[in-house]
Amino acid sequence: MINLSKAFSDLKTSPTQTLSEWQNQRRVWFLMSGAAAFLILSAMGYFQLFLAMDPCEICVYIRYSQFCILFAGLIIAIKPTNLWLKVIGMYIAWYGVLQGMAWSIELAELHHTAHALDDAMAMGGDLFAAGGGGAACSTEPSFPLGLPLHEWFPFEFQPSGICGEDDWSLLGLNMAEYCIIAYTVFTIGLGAATIGWIKSWFNRK
């Protein structure tokens, strides 16, 4: 069992040393992978299957970034003290977090723009039926390295929805905004782990 009070006490007393020790523990990286897996399963299980919300192009890009974070954590967890596994995992993790944040912000902006235009239509016109909400979307996604993920795993990566079309919200926030919050948490956690890793690296010299 993790003694949370001791953990936070150590962090307060010696932050860099504590972060250095934490980032060499497998459970930290399993936690990161688990958080990414939770987001992926929520998207596919709750939104796509239960609510029948088809993923848009940017949605599948966000999902791709979450898979990057998941696999990055698993790579590092093989042996957190191994330099090359840490370098590869950190690179993939930061790539996934930064790209995911950028795509989430883009989706949030599209969502607000589409719904603002929809609300502004005088006679109850259907913006999405006219294509106004999905101008930036495509059903042919372009993944890094030309990977045809939408052909290999169509359920996970084939876009079939319109960007910004969804009306789902919880406590006043939409799905893209919750993704921004999630990536903010990832950024803080990964940033702390990176600081601890750099600190431990310099301590070896």
PDB file of C-alpha atoms in Angstrom:
ATOM      1  CA  MET A   1       0.000   0.000   0.000  1.00  0.00           C
ATOM      2  CA  ILE A   2       1.118   3.540  -0.768  1.00  0.00           C
ATOM      3  CA  ASN A   3       1.395   5.779   2.279  1.00  0.00           C
ATOM      4  CA  LEU A   4       0.023   8.980   0.775  1.00  0.00           C
ATOM      5  CA  SER A   5       0.759  11.151   3.791  1.00  0.00           C
ATOM      6  CA  LYS A   6       4.412  10.047   3.789  1.00  0.00           C
ATOM      7  CA  ALA A   7       4.628  10.460   0.022  1.00  0.00           C
ATOM      8  CA  PHE A   8       3.407  14.050   0.146  1.00  0.00           C
ATOM      9  CA  SER A   9       5.568  14.738   3.186  1.00  0.00           C
ATOM     10  CA  ASP A  10       8.636  13.536   1.267  1.00  0.00           C
ATOM     11  CA  LEU A  11       7.610  15.622  -1.728  1.00  0.00           C
ATOM     12  CA  LYS A  12       7.278  18.712   0.429  1.00  0.00           C
ATOM     13  CA  THR A  13      10.572  18.114   2.252  1.00  0.00           C
ATOM     14  CA  SER A  14      12.690  17.160  -0.763  1.00  0.00           C
ATOM     15  CA  PRO A  15      10.714  17.674  -4.000  1.00  0.00           C
ATOM     16  CA  THR A  16      13.381  16.976  -6.618  1.00  0.00           C
ATOM     17  CA  GLN A  17      14.788  13.960  -4.780  1.00  0.00           C
ATOM     18  CA  THR A  18      11.305  12.524  -4.287  1.00  0.00           C
ATOM     19  CA  LEU A  19      10.385  13.070  -7.934  1.00  0.00           C
ATOM     20  CA  SER A  20      13.669  11.428  -8.896  1.00  0.00           C
ATOM     21  CA  GLU A  21      12.735   8.346  -6.880  1.00  0.00           C
ATOM     22  CA  TRP A  22       9.140   8.258  -8.098  1.00  0.00           C
ATOM     23  CA  GLN A  23      10.001   8.333 -11.798  1.00  0.00           C
ATOM     24  CA  ASN A  24      12.051   5.155 -11.363  1.00  0.00           C
ATOM     25  CA  GLN A  25       9.042   3.230 -10.047  1.00  0.00           C
ATOM     26  CA  ARG A  26       6.953   1.106 -12.400  1.00  0.00           C
ATOM     27  CA  ARG A  27       3.671   2.015 -10.716  1.00  0.00           C
ATOM     28  CA  VAL A  28       4.066   5.654 -11.779  1.00  0.00           C
ATOM     29  CA  TRP A  29       4.212   4.661 -15.444  1.00  0.00           C
ATOM     30  CA  PHE A  30       1.469   2.064 -15.082  1.00  0.00           C
ATOM     31  CA  LEU A  31      -0.655   4.851 -13.598  1.00  0.00           C
ATOM     32  CA  MET A  32      -0.035   7.016 -16.658  1.00  0.00           C
ATOM     33  CA  SER A  33      -0.878   4.141 -19.002  1.00  0.00           C
ATOM     34  CA  GLY A  34      -3.957   3.315 -16.938  1.00  0.00           C
ATOM     35  CA  ALA A  35      -5.210   6.904 -17.145  1.00  0.00           C
ATOM     36  CA  ALA A  36      -4.766   6.879 -20.927  1.00  0.00           C
ATOM     37  CA  ALA A  37      -6.526   3.503 -21.163  1.00  0.00           C
ATOM     38  CA  PHE A  38      -9.436   4.895 -19.128  1.00  0.00           C
ATOM     39  CA  LEU A  39      -9.844   7.782 -21.593  1.00  0.00           C
ATOM     40  CA  ILE A  40      -9.682   5.434 -24.582  1.00  0.00           C
ATOM     41  CA  LEU A  41     -12.206   2.995 -23.131  1.00  0.00           C
ATOM     42  CA  SER A  42     -14.498   5.865 -22.133  1.00  0.00           C
ATOM     43  CA  ALA A  43     -14.423   7.194 -25.698  1.00  0.00           C
ATOM     44  CA  MET A  44     -15.094   3.821 -27.314  1.00  0.00           C
ATOM     45  CA  GLY A  45     -17.360   2.315 -24.673  1.00  0.00           C
ATOM     46  CA  TYR A  46     -19.420   5.204 -23.335  1.00  0.00           C
ATOM     47  CA  PHE A  47     -19.459   7.746 -26.147  1.00  0.00           C
ATOM     48  CA  GLN A  48     -19.162   5.569 -29.250  1.00  0.00           C
ATOM     49  CA  LEU A  49     -21.137   2.479 -28.190  1.00  0.00           C
ATOM     50  CA  PHE A  50     -23.508   3.608 -25.430  1.00  0.00           C
ATOM     51  CA  LEU A  51     -24.306   7.139 -26.672  1.00  0.00           C
ATOM     52  CA  ALA A  52     -23.835   6.234 -30.368  1.00  0.00           C
ATOM     53  CA  MET A  53     -21.643   9.304 -30.946  1.00  0.00           C
ATOM     54  CA  ASP A  54     -19.592   8.746 -34.095  1.00  0.00           C
ATOM     55  CA  PRO A  55     -15.973   9.923 -33.756  1.00  0.00           C
ATOM     56  CA  CYS A  56     -14.877  12.788 -35.980  1.00  0.00           C
ATOM     57  CA  GLU A  57     -11.468  13.182 -37.627  1.00  0.00           C
ATOM     58  CA  ILE A  58      -9.986  15.165 -34.747  1.00  0.00           C
ATOM     59  CA  CYS A  59     -11.548  12.735 -32.261  1.00  0.00           C
ATOM     60  CA  VAL A  60      -9.592   9.821 -33.728  1.00  0.00           C
ATOM     61  CA  TYR A  61      -6.416  11.918 -33.668  1.00  0.00           C
ATOM     62  CA  ILE A  62      -6.993  12.567 -29.962  1.00  0.00           C
ATOM     63  CA  ARG A  63      -7.591   8.850 -29.486  1.00  0.00           C
ATOM     64  CA  TYR A  64      -4.325   8.144 -31.314  1.00  0.00           C
ATOM     65  CA  SER A  65      -2.458  10.489 -28.955  1.00  0.00           C
ATOM     66  CA  GLN A  66      -3.909   8.631 -25.977  1.00  0.00           C
ATOM     67  CA  PHE A  67      -2.658   5.334 -27.374  1.00  0.00           C
ATOM     68  CA  CYS A  68       0.790   6.959 -27.657  1.00  0.00           C
ATOM     69  CA  ILE A  69       0.665   7.875 -23.953  1.00  0.00           C
ATOM     70  CA  LEU A  70      -0.537   4.377 -23.039  1.00  0.00           C
ATOM     71  CA  PHE A  71       2.277   2.632 -24.924  1.00  0.00           C
ATOM     72  CA  ALA A  72       4.874   5.135 -23.709  1.00  0.00           C
ATOM     73  CA  GLY A  73       4.050   4.263 -20.106  1.00  0.00           C
ATOM     74  CA  LEU A  74       4.287   0.554 -20.822  1.00  0.00           C
ATOM     75  CA  ILE A  75       7.635   0.969 -22.577  1.00  0.00           C
ATOM     76  CA  ILE A  76       9.143   2.829 -19.626  1.00  0.00           C
ATOM     77  CA  ALA A  77       7.573   0.405 -17.135  1.00  0.00           C
ATOM     78  CA  ILE A  78       9.591  -2.460 -18.649  1.00  0.00           C
ATOM     79  CA  LYS A  79      12.590  -1.044 -16.797  1.00  0.00           C
ATOM     80  CA  PRO A  80      12.309   2.586 -15.628  1.00  0.00           C
ATOM     81  CA  THR A  81      16.048   2.810 -14.926  1.00  0.00           C
ATOM     82  CA  ASN A  82      17.023   1.880 -18.489  1.00  0.00           C
ATOM     83  CA  LEU A  83      18.220   4.982 -20.343  1.00  0.00           C
ATOM     84  CA  TRP A  84      17.071   4.042 -23.831  1.00  0.00           C
ATOM     85  CA  LEU A  85      13.657   2.820 -22.754  1.00  0.00           C
ATOM     86  CA  LYS A  86      13.214   6.055 -20.784  1.00  0.00           C
ATOM     87  CA  VAL A  87      14.308   8.222 -23.724  1.00  0.00           C
ATOM     88  CA  ILE A  88      12.019   6.437 -26.194  1.00  0.00           C
ATOM     89  CA  GLY A  89       9.109   6.376 -23.765  1.00  0.00           C
ATOM     90  CA  MET A  90       9.503  10.021 -22.777  1.00  0.00           C
ATOM     91  CA  TYR A  91       9.660  11.109 -26.400  1.00  0.00           C
ATOM     92  CA  ILE A  92       6.479   9.210 -27.280  1.00  0.00           C
ATOM     93  CA  ALA A  93       4.736  10.390 -24.106  1.00  0.00           C
ATOM     94  CA  TRP A  94       5.520  14.067 -24.673  1.00  0.00           C
ATOM     95  CA  TYR A  95       4.568  13.735 -28.326  1.00  0.00           C
ATOM     96  CA  GLY A  96       1.222  12.221 -27.333  1.00  0.00           C
ATOM     97  CA  VAL A  97       0.527  14.800 -24.627  1.00  0.00           C
ATOM     98  CA  LEU A  98       1.428  17.874 -26.691  1.00  0.00           C
ATOM     99  CA  GLN A  99      -0.316  16.673 -29.845  1.00  0.00           C
ATOM    100  CA  GLY A 100      -3.350  15.592 -27.852  1.00  0.00           C
ATOM    101  CA  MET A 101      -3.568  18.999 -26.203  1.00  0.00           C
ATOM    102  CA  ALA A 102      -3.289  20.774 -29.565  1.00  0.00           C
ATOM    103  CA  TRP A 103      -6.008  18.588 -31.118  1.00  0.00           C
ATOM    104  CA  SER A 104      -8.269  19.021 -28.076  1.00  0.00           C
ATOM    105  CA  ILE A 105      -7.973  22.802 -28.272  1.00  0.00           C
ATOM    106  CA  GLU A 106      -8.723  22.677 -31.995  1.00  0.00           C
ATOM    107  CA  LEU A 107     -11.798  20.504 -31.406  1.00  0.00           C
ATOM    108  CA  ALA A 108     -13.037  22.793 -28.614  1.00  0.00           C
ATOM    109  CA  GLU A 109     -12.727  25.809 -30.909  1.00  0.00           C
ATOM    110  CA  LEU A 110     -14.612  24.013 -33.686  1.00  0.00           C
ATOM    111  CA  HIS A 111     -17.300  22.986 -31.209  1.00  0.00           C
ATOM    112  CA  HIS A 112     -17.855  26.532 -29.964  1.00  0.00           C
ATOM    113  CA  THR A 113     -17.755  28.021 -33.470  1.00  0.00           C
ATOM    114  CA  ALA A 114     -20.218  25.490 -34.856  1.00  0.00           C
ATOM    115  CA  HIS A 115     -22.695  25.886 -32.014  1.00  0.00           C
ATOM    116  CA  ALA A 116     -22.406  29.673 -31.989  1.00  0.00           C
ATOM    117  CA  LEU A 117     -23.285  29.747 -35.694  1.00  0.00           C
ATOM    118  CA  ASP A 118     -26.088  27.278 -35.134  1.00  0.00           C
ATOM    119  CA  ASP A 119     -27.577  29.406 -32.357  1.00  0.00           C
ATOM    120  CA  ALA A 120     -27.317  32.501 -34.527  1.00  0.00           C
ATOM    121  CA  MET A 121     -29.395  31.075 -37.359  1.00  0.00           C
ATOM    122  CA  ALA A 122     -32.642  32.997 -37.319  1.00  0.00           C
ATOM    123  CA  MET A 123     -35.253  30.557 -38.577  1.00  0.00           C
ATOM    124  CA  GLY A 124     -34.082  27.358 -36.891  1.00  0.00           C
ATOM    125  CA  GLY A 125     -31.926  26.281 -39.827  1.00  0.00           C
ATOM    126  CA  ASP A 126     -29.787  23.164 -39.530  1.00  0.00           C
ATOM    127  CA  LEU A 127     -26.154  24.243 -39.694  1.00  0.00           C
ATOM    128  CA  PHE A 128     -24.765  20.718 -39.656  1.00  0.00           C
ATOM    129  CA  ALA A 129     -27.065  19.515 -42.413  1.00  0.00           C
ATOM    130  CA  ALA A 130     -25.646  22.318 -44.508  1.00  0.00           C
ATOM    131  CA  GLY A 131     -22.098  21.217 -43.725  1.00  0.00           C
ATOM    132  CA  GLY A 132     -21.272  24.289 -41.657  1.00  0.00           C
ATOM    133  CA  GLY A 133     -20.067  22.361 -38.646  1.00  0.00           C
ATOM    134  CA  GLY A 134     -17.739  19.937 -40.359  1.00  0.00           C
ATOM    135  CA  ALA A 135     -15.846  22.007 -42.885  1.00  0.00           C
ATOM    136  CA  ALA A 136     -12.538  21.062 -41.269  1.00  0.00           C
ATOM    137  CA  CYS A 137     -13.317  17.348 -41.088  1.00  0.00           C
ATOM    138  CA  SER A 138     -12.410  14.485 -43.353  1.00  0.00           C
ATOM    139  CA  THR A 139     -13.320  10.821 -43.438  1.00  0.00           C
ATOM    140  CA  GLU A 140      -9.769  10.034 -44.596  1.00  0.00           C
ATOM    141  CA  PRO A 141      -7.491  10.731 -41.624  1.00  0.00           C
ATOM    142  CA  SER A 142      -3.766  11.241 -42.022  1.00  0.00           C
ATOM    143  CA  PHE A 143      -1.743   9.612 -39.271  1.00  0.00           C
ATOM    144  CA  PRO A 144       2.012  10.074 -38.720  1.00  0.00           C
ATOM    145  CA  LEU A 145       4.342   7.966 -40.888  1.00  0.00           C
ATOM    146  CA  GLY A 146       1.413   7.338 -43.201  1.00  0.00           C
ATOM    147  CA  LEU A 147       0.084   4.604 -40.920  1.00  0.00           C
ATOM    148  CA  PRO A 148      -3.338   3.436 -42.196  1.00  0.00           C
ATOM    149  CA  LEU A 149      -4.714   2.957 -38.684  1.00  0.00           C
ATOM    150  CA  HIS A 150      -8.253   3.630 -39.911  1.00  0.00           C
ATOM    151  CA  GLU A 151      -7.900   0.615 -42.214  1.00  0.00           C
ATOM    152  CA  TRP A 152      -6.241  -1.649 -39.671  1.00  0.00           C
ATOM    153  CA  PHE A 153      -8.536  -0.710 -36.776  1.00  0.00           C
ATOM    154  CA  PRO A 154     -11.636   0.967 -38.245  1.00  0.00           C
ATOM    155  CA  PHE A 155     -13.696   0.892 -35.042  1.00  0.00           C
ATOM    156  CA  GLU A 156     -11.016   2.821 -33.179  1.00  0.00           C
ATOM    157  CA  PHE A 157      -9.668   5.123 -35.894  1.00  0.00           C
ATOM    158  CA  GLN A 158     -12.181   5.499 -38.746  1.00  0.00           C
ATOM    159  CA  PRO A 159     -13.861   8.921 -38.469  1.00  0.00           C
ATOM    160  CA  SER A 160     -17.572   8.928 -39.251  1.00  0.00           C
ATOM    161  CA  GLY A 161     -18.796  11.963 -37.326  1.00  0.00           C
ATOM    162  CA  ILE A 162     -18.727  15.723 -37.846  1.00  0.00           C
ATOM    163  CA  CYS A 163     -16.285  17.911 -35.943  1.00  0.00           C
ATOM    164  CA  GLY A 164     -18.076  19.990 -33.325  1.00  0.00           C
ATOM    165  CA  GLU A 165     -21.459  18.331 -33.864  1.00  0.00           C
ATOM    166  CA  ASP A 166     -21.864  16.672 -30.456  1.00  0.00           C
ATOM    167  CA  ASP A 167     -24.157  18.200 -27.835  1.00  0.00           C
ATOM    168  CA  TRP A 168     -22.838  16.188 -24.888  1.00  0.00           C
ATOM    169  CA  SER A 169     -21.827  18.143 -21.807  1.00  0.00           C
ATOM    170  CA  LEU A 170     -21.233  17.568 -18.113  1.00  0.00           C
ATOM    171  CA  LEU A 171     -21.188  20.397 -15.572  1.00  0.00           C
ATOM    172  CA  GLY A 172     -21.158  22.852 -18.450  1.00  0.00           C
ATOM    173  CA  LEU A 173     -18.092  21.414 -20.180  1.00  0.00           C
ATOM    174  CA  ASN A 174     -18.038  19.485 -23.442  1.00  0.00           C
ATOM    175  CA  MET A 175     -15.925  16.461 -24.337  1.00  0.00           C
ATOM    176  CA  ALA A 176     -13.108  18.504 -25.914  1.00  0.00           C
ATOM    177  CA  GLU A 177     -12.832  20.676 -22.816  1.00  0.00           C
ATOM    178  CA  TYR A 178     -12.564  17.606 -20.592  1.00  0.00           C
ATOM    179  CA  CYS A 179      -9.809  16.361 -22.888  1.00  0.00           C
ATOM    180  CA  ILE A 180      -7.978  19.667 -22.357  1.00  0.00           C
ATOM    181  CA  ILE A 181      -8.249  19.133 -18.591  1.00  0.00           C
ATOM    182  CA  ALA A 182      -6.966  15.558 -18.958  1.00  0.00           C
ATOM    183  CA  TYR A 183      -3.970  16.652 -21.036  1.00  0.00           C
ATOM    184  CA  THR A 184      -3.236  19.415 -18.531  1.00  0.00           C
ATOM    185  CA  VAL A 185      -3.017  16.748 -15.815  1.00  0.00           C
ATOM    186  CA  PHE A 186      -0.809  14.614 -18.073  1.00  0.00           C
ATOM    187  CA  THR A 187       1.440  17.626 -18.701  1.00  0.00           C
ATOM    188  CA  ILE A 188       1.848  18.324 -14.978  1.00  0.00           C
ATOM    189  CA  GLY A 189       2.506  14.674 -14.127  1.00  0.00           C
ATOM    190  CA  LEU A 190       4.864  14.046 -17.029  1.00  0.00           C
ATOM    191  CA  GLY A 191       6.633  17.340 -16.382  1.00  0.00           C
ATOM    192  CA  ALA A 192       7.238  16.351 -12.763  1.00  0.00           C
ATOM    193  CA  ALA A 193       8.545  12.936 -13.852  1.00  0.00           C
ATOM    194  CA  THR A 194      10.824  14.565 -16.419  1.00  0.00           C
ATOM    195  CA  ILE A 195      12.261  16.933 -13.812  1.00  0.00           C
ATOM    196  CA  GLY A 196      12.885  13.976 -11.509  1.00  0.00           C
ATOM    197  CA  TRP A 197      14.536  12.035 -14.328  1.00  0.00           C
ATOM    198  CA  ILE A 198      16.848  14.920 -15.239  1.00  0.00           C
ATOM    199  CA  LYS A 199      17.719  15.382 -11.582  1.00  0.00           C
ATOM    200  CA  SER A 200      18.579  11.704 -11.152  1.00  0.00           C
ATOM    201  CA  TRP A 201      20.649  11.755 -14.326  1.00  0.00           C
ATOM    202  CA  PHE A 202      22.806  14.655 -13.143  1.00  0.00           C
ATOM    203  CA  ASN A 203      23.178  13.059  -9.720  1.00  0.00           C
ATOM    204  CA  ARG A 204      24.848  10.055 -11.354  1.00  0.00           C
ATOM    205  CA  LYS A 205      27.598  12.217 -12.765  1.00  0.00           C
TER     206      LYS A 205
END
